[in-house]
């Protein structure tokens, strides 16, 4: 079961991406019939949902803290 966030308040962020990463995400967004911003938003939502399903708010794969 995937629990997605509701359409409540939103906060705008700005992220600089290397051109190669942007182009890869842009091409995948086009293939999925989404905007690039919408595709990145979807990836982030699914990532956070996956962490919540694991019952852990930290991602040990990223090795941050």
mmCIF file of C-alpha atoms in Angstrom:
data_model
loop_
_atom_site.group_PDB
_atom_site.id
_atom_site.type_symbol
_atom_site.label_atom_id
_atom_site.label_comp_id
_atom_site.label_asym_id
_atom_site.label_seq_id
_atom_site.Cartn_x
_atom_site.Cartn_y
_atom_site.Cartn_z
ATOM 1 C CA UNK A 1 0.000 0.000 0.000
ATOM 2 C CA UNK A 2 1.425 3.368 -1.055
ATOM 3 C CA UNK A 3 0.255 6.369 0.921
ATOM 4 C CA UNK A 4 0.729 9.604 -0.989
ATOM 5 C CA UNK A 5 0.754 13.034 0.582
ATOM 6 C CA UNK A 6 -2.385 15.142 0.298
ATOM 7 C CA UNK A 7 -2.694 18.285 -1.760
ATOM 8 C CA UNK A 8 -2.255 20.598 1.218
ATOM 9 C CA UNK A 9 0.097 23.549 1.513
ATOM 10 C CA UNK A 10 3.056 23.514 -0.815
ATOM 11 C CA UNK A 11 6.532 24.962 -0.554
ATOM 12 C CA UNK A 12 8.600 25.894 -3.565
ATOM 13 C CA UNK A 13 12.225 24.793 -3.669
ATOM 14 C CA UNK A 14 14.967 25.375 -6.182
ATOM 15 C CA UNK A 15 17.559 22.730 -6.987
ATOM 16 C CA UNK A 16 20.512 22.936 -9.330
ATOM 17 C CA UNK A 17 21.160 19.668 -11.164
ATOM 18 C CA UNK A 18 24.059 18.682 -13.368
ATOM 19 C CA UNK A 19 22.978 18.889 -17.014
ATOM 20 C CA UNK A 20 23.377 15.119 -17.504
ATOM 21 C CA UNK A 21 21.107 14.305 -14.556
ATOM 22 C CA UNK A 22 18.530 16.859 -15.649
ATOM 23 C CA UNK A 23 18.453 15.449 -19.174
ATOM 24 C CA UNK A 24 18.049 11.875 -17.890
ATOM 25 C CA UNK A 25 15.159 12.939 -15.635
ATOM 26 C CA UNK A 26 13.640 15.073 -18.395
ATOM 27 C CA UNK A 27 13.676 12.178 -20.869
ATOM 28 C CA UNK A 28 12.099 9.846 -18.314
ATOM 29 C CA UNK A 29 9.462 12.491 -17.553
ATOM 30 C CA UNK A 30 8.569 12.803 -21.225
ATOM 31 C CA UNK A 31 8.347 9.015 -21.540
ATOM 32 C CA UNK A 32 5.932 8.916 -18.595
ATOM 33 C CA UNK A 33 3.927 11.873 -19.974
ATOM 34 C CA UNK A 34 4.771 14.096 -17.003
ATOM 35 C CA UNK A 35 6.494 17.424 -16.588
ATOM 36 C CA UNK A 36 10.065 17.256 -15.357
ATOM 37 C CA UNK A 37 9.062 18.912 -12.070
ATOM 38 C CA UNK A 38 6.121 16.512 -11.691
ATOM 39 C CA UNK A 39 8.357 13.521 -12.339
ATOM 40 C CA UNK A 40 10.924 14.645 -9.755
ATOM 41 C CA UNK A 41 8.083 15.294 -7.277
ATOM 42 C CA UNK A 42 6.760 11.758 -7.883
ATOM 43 C CA UNK A 43 10.198 10.229 -7.292
ATOM 44 C CA UNK A 44 10.551 12.117 -4.007
ATOM 45 C CA UNK A 45 7.049 11.173 -2.826
ATOM 46 C CA UNK A 46 7.654 7.497 -3.552
ATOM 47 C CA UNK A 47 11.055 7.615 -1.866
ATOM 48 C CA UNK A 48 9.617 9.125 1.334
ATOM 49 C CA UNK A 49 6.730 6.635 1.248
ATOM 50 C CA UNK A 50 9.189 3.747 0.906
ATOM 51 C CA UNK A 51 11.153 4.942 3.946
ATOM 52 C CA UNK A 52 7.941 5.271 5.966
ATOM 53 C CA UNK A 53 6.877 1.735 5.004
ATOM 54 C CA UNK A 54 10.204 0.464 6.288
ATOM 55 C CA UNK A 55 9.474 2.178 9.589
ATOM 56 C CA UNK A 56 12.695 4.136 9.412
ATOM 57 C CA UNK A 57 12.971 7.820 8.600
ATOM 58 C CA UNK A 58 16.650 7.502 7.661
ATOM 59 C CA UNK A 59 18.054 5.930 4.541
ATOM 60 C CA UNK A 60 21.147 3.958 5.432
ATOM 61 C CA UNK A 61 21.943 3.581 1.751
ATOM 62 C CA UNK A 62 22.617 7.308 1.494
ATOM 63 C CA UNK A 63 24.834 7.012 4.559
ATOM 64 C CA UNK A 64 24.028 10.468 5.901
ATOM 65 C CA UNK A 65 23.742 11.752 9.476
#
